XYZ file of C-alpha atoms in Angstrom:
117
model
C 102.441 17.850 20.914
C 100.963 14.378 20.469
C 100.544 12.304 23.615
C 99.153 8.805 24.070
C 98.796 7.317 27.546
C 97.490 3.783 28.033
C 96.257 2.331 31.312
C 94.152 -0.457 32.764
C 96.267 -3.533 32.153
C 97.097 -6.168 34.701
C 97.095 -9.842 35.567
C 93.863 -11.727 34.986
C 92.843 -15.381 34.904
C 91.622 -17.023 31.698
C 87.991 -16.107 31.124
C 88.355 -12.836 32.986
C 87.877 -9.263 31.826
C 89.812 -6.014 31.678
C 89.012 -2.529 30.431
C 91.842 -0.526 28.893
C 91.837 3.240 28.508
C 93.837 5.511 26.219
C 94.037 9.233 26.821
C 95.000 10.968 23.596
C 95.769 14.539 22.656
C 93.110 16.222 20.596
C 95.322 16.699 17.554
C 95.477 12.965 16.925
C 92.127 11.939 18.348
C 89.868 14.294 16.423
C 91.315 13.760 12.950
C 91.922 10.018 12.770
C 90.464 6.624 13.276
C 91.935 5.191 16.473
C 93.113 1.676 17.073
C 94.292 -0.683 19.751
C 97.446 -2.624 18.918
C 99.234 -5.363 20.789
C 102.689 -6.860 20.692
C 103.923 -10.042 22.320
C 107.651 -10.835 22.696
C 109.137 -12.054 19.439
C 106.040 -11.161 17.444
C 105.025 -8.281 15.223
C 102.730 -5.585 16.495
C 99.207 -6.215 15.304
C 96.062 -4.140 15.092
C 93.272 -5.801 17.055
C 90.513 -3.177 16.965
C 89.788 0.169 15.346
C 87.128 2.836 15.536
C 86.517 5.739 13.177
C 85.630 9.274 14.177
C 82.054 8.385 13.307
C 82.010 5.306 15.517
C 82.350 2.506 12.976
C 84.360 -0.435 14.329
C 86.458 -3.302 13.008
C 88.130 -6.203 14.792
C 90.768 -8.785 14.115
C 89.318 -12.264 13.785
C 91.221 -13.383 16.869
C 89.298 -11.009 19.155
C 85.969 -10.639 17.361
C 83.066 -11.232 19.710
C 85.235 -10.847 22.813
C 86.634 -7.294 22.589
C 84.736 -4.029 22.180
C 86.336 -0.720 21.222
C 84.637 2.582 22.002
C 85.496 6.268 22.181
C 84.429 9.304 24.155
C 85.036 12.305 21.939
C 84.436 14.807 24.729
C 87.235 13.228 26.779
C 89.610 12.382 23.909
C 89.657 8.830 25.224
C 89.383 5.432 23.565
C 88.561 2.244 25.454
C 88.977 -1.460 24.912
C 86.690 -3.774 26.845
C 88.210 -7.250 26.845
C 86.084 -10.216 27.890
C 86.671 -13.966 27.865
C 90.407 -13.412 27.922
C 92.737 -16.172 26.758
C 96.438 -16.770 27.449
C 97.194 -15.882 23.830
C 95.892 -12.370 24.521
C 98.962 -11.758 26.692
C 100.833 -8.773 25.243
C 101.621 -5.115 25.685
C 98.669 -3.116 24.406
C 99.056 0.263 22.730
C 96.735 2.822 21.231
C 97.481 4.966 18.208
C 95.897 6.261 15.058
C 95.045 3.900 12.233
C 97.079 4.083 10.089
C 99.816 4.624 12.666
C 102.748 5.462 10.400
C 102.113 9.203 10.568
C 102.485 9.032 14.355
C 105.264 6.450 14.526
C 107.323 8.609 16.900
C 104.524 8.955 19.426
C 103.914 5.438 20.697
C 103.248 5.481 24.414
C 104.578 3.070 27.000
C 101.671 0.699 26.518
C 99.969 -1.314 29.219
C 100.798 -4.931 30.005
C 98.028 -7.512 29.870
C 98.875 -10.939 31.256
C 96.344 -13.774 31.125
C 97.451 -16.666 33.299
C 96.148 -19.027 35.938
């Protein structure tokens, strides 16, 4: 059974930082690149960061230089360190494989990130 559980979101002021965590089942974590996605109301879900099983990373231009994705293979956990947060980063953040279509039925509840003064 595939499980994805996100945590670490909250309310933060512009310029602040948050660290998100995603606990994943081994069946998805060990065989796929993992990504962090976000979705704001009325907008499409977008991939903001990804990391391969070998540790190579990619970022959307909107977060490059501010966000860092990492993974702990022993713990089946992927992290997203978010610094210099902006109001436009406000969204529900999800983790999943990249590409996610194979696991489309296994999206977790996500974790809400709100950046506001």
